[in-house]
């Protein structure tokens, strides 16, 4: 049985997410509930390559840095490691706890207030950061999509380059495929895609190492063909484990872009249940699929995903 880390990753990285829901963590200490939609650090293993280079977002916290944070479009709250928090002298010991929801489970973690976060030309002030123990495979934390609502994120995988700027509402360049995105809970981008001939809701998760599908998708595929399955397991940032079968699947279509030879691990993830994505076929597109692209652009102002294949 192999071990696949279901954390957030954009190449050797994990992920953290947020979403306040007002849930008490203990009987006498009410806490904010947060969602984390990524798992643990890992190398990206794209469908057609052994792995790709890392994409870091240089982020300054209270003017200190830059910290190497991994961009995770599946996360709703940014996070830094305990080691990075200590270097920044953040008041972790006295910080309140929140319930962090990950792909595979939930856990209580500290949350601290900071004066500001600086990413490119974006300054978020004030801001909140989760403090997590995982080292994210070399990253010092994760940068969530929260606060990027009017931004344009450009990732050039072949050049190992990321750019986060204010959107100028520009259309996609020639040669790009454009897909409209819908934001789950106002932050997490999703698009319509097709696996074989089955329409699915596809969540764009740059923090996840591998692509996962819910059991509704597995049942729909099994109704059409036999799947050559092996057992696999996902380990989330909270340490919780979920197991499920992994199989090569028919081509995945993102508009007119076709990705062949992809594998999907089928699990009704904790986060699928939380987002109520268990009845219709759904997938979380991880870096194994996204990493075969040449360029990925997420324009939150235009509510578009613009993608280009390697030529």
Coordinates of C-alpha atoms in Angstrom, one line a residue:
X1 CA 0.0 0.0 0.0
X2 CA 1.5 3.3 -1.0
X3 CA 1.2 6.5 1.0
X4 CA 0.0 9.6 -0.8
X5 CA 0.0 12.7 1.2
X6 CA -3.2 14.6 0.8
X7 CA -1.9 17.9 1.8
X8 CA -1.7 21.1 -0.1
X9 CA 1.1 21.2 -2.5
X10 CA 2.4 23.0 -5.4
X11 CA 5.4 21.0 -5.7
X12 CA 6.8 20.0 -2.5
X13 CA 4.2 21.6 -0.4
X14 CA 1.2 21.3 1.8
X15 CA -1.8 23.4 2.3
X16 CA -4.0 25.2 4.7
X17 CA -7.5 26.5 4.4
X18 CA -9.9 28.6 6.1
X19 CA -13.6 29.3 6.5
X20 CA -15.1 30.6 9.6
X21 CA -18.1 28.6 10.8
X22 CA -18.3 29.4 14.6
X23 CA -17.9 26.0 16.1
X24 CA -16.7 25.5 19.7
X25 CA -13.6 23.4 20.0
X26 CA -14.0 22.7 23.7
X27 CA -16.8 23.1 26.2
X28 CA -15.4 26.3 27.7
X29 CA -13.4 27.8 24.9
X30 CA -15.4 28.6 21.8
X31 CA -13.3 28.7 18.6
X32 CA -13.6 29.7 15.0
X33 CA -13.8 26.8 12.6
X34 CA -11.5 26.9 9.6
X35 CA -11.3 24.7 6.5
X36 CA -8.1 23.4 5.0
X37 CA -8.4 21.9 1.6
X38 CA -5.0 20.5 1.2
X39 CA -2.9 17.8 2.6
X40 CA 0.8 17.4 3.3
X41 CA 4.0 18.1 1.5
X42 CA 5.0 16.2 -1.4
X43 CA 6.8 16.3 -4.7
X44 CA 4.5 16.8 -7.7
X45 CA 4.4 13.9 -10.0
X46 CA 2.8 15.1 -13.1
X47 CA 1.1 12.7 -15.5
X48 CA 3.8 13.0 -18.1
X49 CA 6.8 13.8 -16.0
X50 CA 8.6 12.5 -13.0
X51 CA 8.1 15.9 -11.2
X52 CA 8.2 19.6 -11.9
X53 CA 10.0 22.5 -10.3
X54 CA 8.7 24.3 -7.3
X55 CA 6.6 27.3 -7.4
X56 CA 7.0 29.5 -4.4
X57 CA 5.3 32.8 -3.6
X58 CA 7.7 35.2 -1.8
X59 CA 5.6 36.7 1.1
X60 CA 6.6 39.3 3.7
X61 CA 4.9 39.1 7.1
X62 CA 5.0 42.4 9.1
X63 CA 7.7 43.5 6.7
X64 CA 9.9 40.5 7.5
X65 CA 10.9 37.9 4.9
X66 CA 10.4 36.9 2.3
X67 CA 9.0 33.6 3.4
X68 CA 8.7 30.8 0.9
X69 CA 5.0 30.1 0.9
X70 CA 3.3 27.6 -1.5
X71 CA 0.3 29.0 -3.3
X72 CA -2.7 26.8 -2.6
X73 CA -5.9 27.6 -4.4
X74 CA -7.7 24.9 -2.4
X75 CA -7.0 26.7 0.9
X76 CA -9.0 29.5 2.5
X77 CA -6.6 30.5 5.2
X78 CA -2.8 31.1 4.9
X79 CA -0.5 29.4 7.4
X80 CA 3.2 29.3 8.4
X81 CA 5.1 26.7 10.2
X82 CA 5.9 26.9 13.9
X83 CA 9.5 27.4 13.1
X84 CA 8.7 30.4 10.8
X85 CA 6.4 31.8 13.5
X86 CA 9.2 31.6 16.1
X87 CA 11.6 33.5 13.7
X88 CA 8.9 36.1 13.2
X89 CA 8.4 36.3 17.0
X90 CA 4.6 35.7 16.6
X91 CA 2.7 35.3 19.9
X92 CA 1.9 31.6 19.4
X93 CA 1.7 30.6 23.1
X94 CA -1.1 33.0 23.9
X95 CA -2.9 32.6 20.6
X96 CA -6.5 31.3 20.5
X97 CA -7.2 28.0 18.8
X98 CA -9.4 27.3 15.8
X99 CA -10.7 24.1 14.2
X100 CA -8.8 23.5 11.0
X101 CA -10.6 21.3 8.5
X102 CA -8.3 19.4 6.2
X103 CA -8.9 17.0 3.3
X104 CA -9.0 14.0 5.6
X105 CA -9.9 15.4 9.0
X106 CA -9.8 18.2 11.5
X107 CA -7.6 19.5 14.3
X108 CA -7.2 22.5 16.5
X109 CA -4.3 24.9 15.7
X110 CA -3.3 28.4 16.9
X111 CA -4.3 31.4 14.9
X112 CA -2.4 34.7 15.2
X113 CA -3.0 38.3 14.1
X114 CA -0.4 40.0 12.0
X115 CA -0.2 43.6 10.9
X116 CA 0.1 42.8 7.2
X117 CA 1.0 40.3 4.5
X118 CA 2.8 41.5 1.3
X119 CA 2.6 39.5 -1.9
X120 CA 3.7 41.3 -5.0
X121 CA 1.7 44.5 -5.2
X122 CA -0.9 43.1 -2.8
X123 CA -0.9 44.2 0.8
X124 CA -3.4 42.5 3.2
X125 CA -3.8 44.4 6.5
X126 CA -4.6 43.2 9.0
X127 CA -4.3 39.5 8.5
X128 CA -4.5 36.2 10.3
X129 CA -2.2 33.2 10.1
X130 CA -2.6 29.6 11.2
X131 CA 0.4 28.0 12.9
X132 CA 1.0 24.4 11.8
X133 CA 3.8 21.9 12.6
X134 CA 4.3 20.4 9.1
X135 CA 7.4 21.5 7.2
X136 CA 5.7 21.4 3.8
X137 CA 8.6 19.7 2.2
X138 CA 10.8 22.8 2.5
X139 CA 8.2 25.5 2.3
X140 CA 7.6 27.8 5.3
X141 CA 3.9 27.7 4.9
X142 CA 1.0 28.2 2.5
X143 CA -0.5 31.2 0.8
X144 CA -4.3 30.8 0.5
X145 CA -6.5 32.4 -2.1
X146 CA -8.3 34.5 0.5
X147 CA -7.6 38.2 -0.3
X148 CA -6.9 37.5 -4.0
X149 CA -10.5 38.3 -5.1
X150 CA -9.3 41.0 -7.6
X151 CA -6.0 39.4 -8.4
X152 CA -4.5 37.6 -11.4
X153 CA -2.3 34.6 -10.6
X154 CA 0.0 33.5 -13.4
X155 CA 2.0 30.2 -13.0
X156 CA 4.5 29.2 -15.7
X157 CA 5.3 25.6 -14.7
X158 CA 8.1 25.2 -17.2
X159 CA 9.9 28.4 -16.0
X160 CA 9.2 27.7 -12.3
X161 CA 7.7 31.2 -12.0
X162 CA 4.7 32.6 -10.3
X163 CA 3.3 36.1 -10.5
X164 CA 0.5 37.7 -8.4
X165 CA -0.7 41.1 -9.6
X166 CA -3.9 43.1 -9.6
X167 CA -6.2 42.0 -12.5
X168 CA -6.5 44.5 -15.3
X169 CA -9.5 42.5 -16.7
X170 CA -7.4 41.4 -19.6
X171 CA -8.6 38.6 -21.9
X172 CA -6.6 35.4 -22.3
X173 CA -3.7 35.6 -24.9
X174 CA -4.0 33.7 -28.1
X175 CA -3.7 30.0 -27.9
X176 CA -5.2 29.7 -24.4
X177 CA -8.3 27.8 -23.4
X178 CA -10.7 29.7 -21.2
X179 CA -12.9 28.2 -18.5
X180 CA -15.3 30.1 -16.3
X181 CA -14.8 29.5 -12.6
X182 CA -17.2 29.4 -9.7
X183 CA -15.8 30.0 -6.2
X184 CA -16.8 27.6 -3.5
X185 CA -17.4 29.5 -0.3
X186 CA -16.2 32.6 -2.1
X187 CA -12.5 31.5 -2.4
X188 CA -11.9 28.0 -3.8
X189 CA -12.1 27.9 -7.7
X190 CA -14.0 25.2 -9.5
X191 CA -14.7 24.5 -13.2
X192 CA -16.7 22.1 -15.2
X193 CA -14.7 19.3 -16.6
X194 CA -15.2 15.8 -18.2
X195 CA -13.6 12.5 -17.2
X196 CA -14.1 10.2 -20.2
X197 CA -17.7 11.1 -21.0
X198 CA -18.7 11.9 -17.4
X199 CA -19.3 15.6 -16.5
X200 CA -17.7 16.5 -13.2
X201 CA -17.2 19.5 -10.9
X202 CA -13.5 20.0 -10.8
X203 CA -11.9 21.9 -7.9
X204 CA -8.6 23.5 -8.8
X205 CA -6.2 22.6 -5.9
X206 CA -2.6 23.7 -6.6
X207 CA -1.8 22.5 -3.1
X208 CA -2.6 18.8 -3.7
X209 CA -0.1 16.4 -5.0
X210 CA -2.5 14.1 -6.7
X211 CA -6.0 14.2 -8.1
X212 CA -8.8 12.7 -6.1
X213 CA -12.4 11.8 -7.0
X214 CA -15.4 11.1 -5.0
X215 CA -17.2 7.8 -5.0
X216 CA -20.0 9.1 -7.2
X217 CA -17.4 9.5 -10.0
X218 CA -16.1 6.0 -9.4
X219 CA -19.5 4.5 -9.6
X220 CA -20.2 6.4 -12.9
X221 CA -16.9 5.1 -14.3
X222 CA -17.5 1.5 -13.2
X223 CA -20.9 1.6 -15.0
X224 CA -19.0 2.2 -18.3
X225 CA -15.7 0.3 -17.9
X226 CA -13.6 -1.8 -15.6
X227 CA -11.0 0.0 -13.5
X228 CA -7.7 -1.6 -12.7
X229 CA -7.5 -0.5 -9.1
X230 CA -4.8 -0.5 -6.3
X231 CA -5.4 0.5 -2.8
X232 CA -3.9 3.8 -1.7
X233 CA -4.2 6.2 1.2
X234 CA -4.2 9.9 1.8
X235 CA -2.6 11.5 4.9
X236 CA -3.8 15.0 5.6
X237 CA -2.1 17.9 7.4
X238 CA -4.1 17.0 10.5
X239 CA -2.6 13.5 10.5
X240 CA -5.9 11.8 9.7
X241 CA -5.8 9.0 7.1
X242 CA -8.4 8.0 4.5
X243 CA -8.0 5.1 2.2
X244 CA -9.4 4.3 -1.3
X245 CA -8.7 2.7 -4.6
X246 CA -6.4 4.4 -7.2
X247 CA -6.9 3.7 -10.9
X248 CA -5.9 5.1 -14.3
X249 CA -8.9 6.8 -15.8
X250 CA -10.0 7.9 -19.3
X251 CA -8.8 11.3 -20.5
X252 CA -9.7 14.4 -18.5
X253 CA -11.0 17.2 -20.6
X254 CA -10.7 20.9 -19.5
X255 CA -12.5 22.6 -22.4
X256 CA -10.5 21.5 -25.4
X257 CA -7.5 20.6 -23.4
X258 CA -7.1 16.8 -23.0
X259 CA -4.9 15.2 -20.3
X260 CA -4.3 11.5 -20.8
X261 CA -2.9 8.8 -18.6
X262 CA -4.1 10.4 -15.4
X263 CA -4.7 8.5 -12.2
X264 CA -7.4 9.3 -9.7
X265 CA -7.7 8.1 -6.1
X266 CA -11.3 7.6 -5.2
X267 CA -12.3 8.7 -1.6
X268 CA -15.3 10.5 -0.2
X269 CA -12.9 12.9 1.4
X270 CA -13.8 14.7 4.6
X271 CA -13.7 17.9 2.7
X272 CA -16.0 16.5 -0.1
X273 CA -18.6 15.9 2.7
X274 CA -18.1 19.3 4.1
X275 CA -18.7 20.9 0.7
X276 CA -21.6 18.6 0.0
X277 CA -19.9 17.1 -3.1
X278 CA -20.7 13.5 -2.6
X279 CA -23.9 13.0 -4.7
X280 CA -22.6 14.3 -8.0
X281 CA -19.3 13.3 -9.7
X282 CA -16.5 15.6 -8.5
X283 CA -12.7 15.7 -8.5
X284 CA -10.0 17.8 -6.9
X285 CA -7.5 18.5 -9.6
X286 CA -4.0 18.2 -8.1
X287 CA -0.5 19.0 -9.4
X288 CA -0.2 15.6 -11.2
X289 CA -2.7 17.0 -13.7
X290 CA -2.2 20.7 -13.5
X291 CA 1.6 20.2 -13.7
X292 CA 1.4 19.0 -17.3
X293 CA 0.3 22.4 -18.4
X294 CA 2.6 25.1 -19.7
X295 CA 0.8 28.0 -18.1
X296 CA -2.1 28.4 -15.7
X297 CA -3.8 31.7 -15.1
X298 CA -6.5 32.3 -12.5
X299 CA -8.1 35.6 -12.9
X300 CA -10.3 36.1 -9.9
X301 CA -11.7 39.4 -11.2
X302 CA -12.8 37.9 -14.5
X303 CA -13.7 34.6 -12.8
X304 CA -11.8 32.7 -15.4
X305 CA -9.2 30.0 -15.6
X306 CA -6.9 30.4 -18.6
X307 CA -4.7 27.5 -19.5
X308 CA -2.1 26.6 -22.2
X309 CA -0.6 23.3 -23.0
X310 CA 3.0 22.6 -23.7
X311 CA 3.6 22.8 -27.5

